[in-house]
Amino acid sequence: MDSTAKGELCTIDEIILENKNLLTQNRRLRLENDELNIDEMQRMRSRVTRLEKKIKLYK
């Protein structure tokens, strides 16, 4: 293997490693996003419940 091939392998290895790191980060961000979405949905549900109670009071 000449120095060019070694250099290309090193670059390929670096690209593969960076890709794995990005995929891991992407999974982590998706999980965080899911947690944020769940929190937001719970807050919305709470607001809807309060509004429904107000509507019943006015009927």
Short mmCIF file of C-alpha atoms in Angstrom, two decimals:
data_model
loop_
_atom_site.label_atom_id
_atom_site.label_comp_id
_atom_site.label_asym_id
_atom_site.label_seq_id
_atom_site.Cartn_x
_atom_site.Cartn_y
_atom_site.Cartn_z
CA MET A 1 0.00 0.00 0.00
CA ASP A 2 1.54 3.34 -1.00
CA SER A 3 1.32 6.56 1.00
CA THR A 4 -1.62 7.81 -1.10
CA ALA A 5 -3.65 4.69 -0.30
CA LYS A 6 -2.79 5.03 3.39
CA GLY A 7 -3.85 8.67 3.30
CA GLU A 8 -7.12 7.77 1.61
CA LEU A 9 -7.82 5.02 4.14
CA CYS A 10 -7.16 7.43 6.96
CA THR A 11 -9.56 9.89 5.37
CA ILE A 12 -12.18 7.18 4.85
CA ASP A 13 -11.78 6.03 8.46
CA GLU A 14 -12.19 9.63 9.63
CA ILE A 15 -15.31 10.04 7.50
CA ILE A 16 -16.80 6.79 8.84
CA LEU A 17 -16.04 7.85 12.42
CA GLU A 18 -17.54 11.30 11.87
CA ASN A 19 -20.62 9.71 10.30
CA LYS A 20 -21.07 7.40 13.30
CA ASN A 21 -20.69 10.35 15.66
CA LEU A 22 -23.28 12.34 13.71
CA LEU A 23 -25.71 9.41 13.73
CA THR A 24 -25.29 9.05 17.49
CA GLN A 25 -25.84 12.77 17.99
CA ASN A 26 -28.89 12.62 15.72
CA ARG A 27 -30.41 9.80 17.81
CA ARG A 28 -29.74 11.73 21.02
CA LEU A 29 -31.35 14.88 19.60
CA ARG A 30 -34.39 12.88 18.47
CA LEU A 31 -34.82 11.50 21.98
CA GLU A 32 -34.51 15.00 23.46
CA ASN A 33 -37.01 16.26 20.91
CA ASP A 34 -39.44 13.47 21.80
CA GLU A 35 -39.17 14.42 25.48
CA LEU A 36 -39.79 18.08 24.65
CA ASN A 37 -42.78 17.15 22.50
CA ILE A 38 -44.24 15.07 25.33
CA ASP A 39 -43.81 17.98 27.75
CA GLU A 40 -45.44 20.37 25.29
CA MET A 41 -48.33 17.96 24.68
CA GLN A 42 -48.92 17.69 28.43
CA ARG A 43 -48.97 21.49 28.77
CA MET A 44 -51.39 21.77 25.86
CA ARG A 45 -53.64 19.10 27.36
CA SER A 46 -53.67 21.03 30.63
CA ARG A 47 -54.62 24.26 28.81
CA VAL A 48 -57.38 22.49 26.90
CA THR A 49 -58.77 21.08 30.14
CA ARG A 50 -58.82 24.55 31.72
CA LEU A 51 -60.53 26.01 28.67
CA GLU A 52 -63.12 23.23 28.64
CA LYS A 53 -63.91 23.99 32.29
CA LYS A 54 -64.34 27.68 31.47
CA ILE A 55 -66.63 26.83 28.57
CA LYS A 56 -68.80 24.67 30.85
CA LEU A 57 -69.05 27.55 33.33
CA TYR A 58 -70.38 29.86 30.63
CA LYS A 59 -73.01 27.41 29.35
#
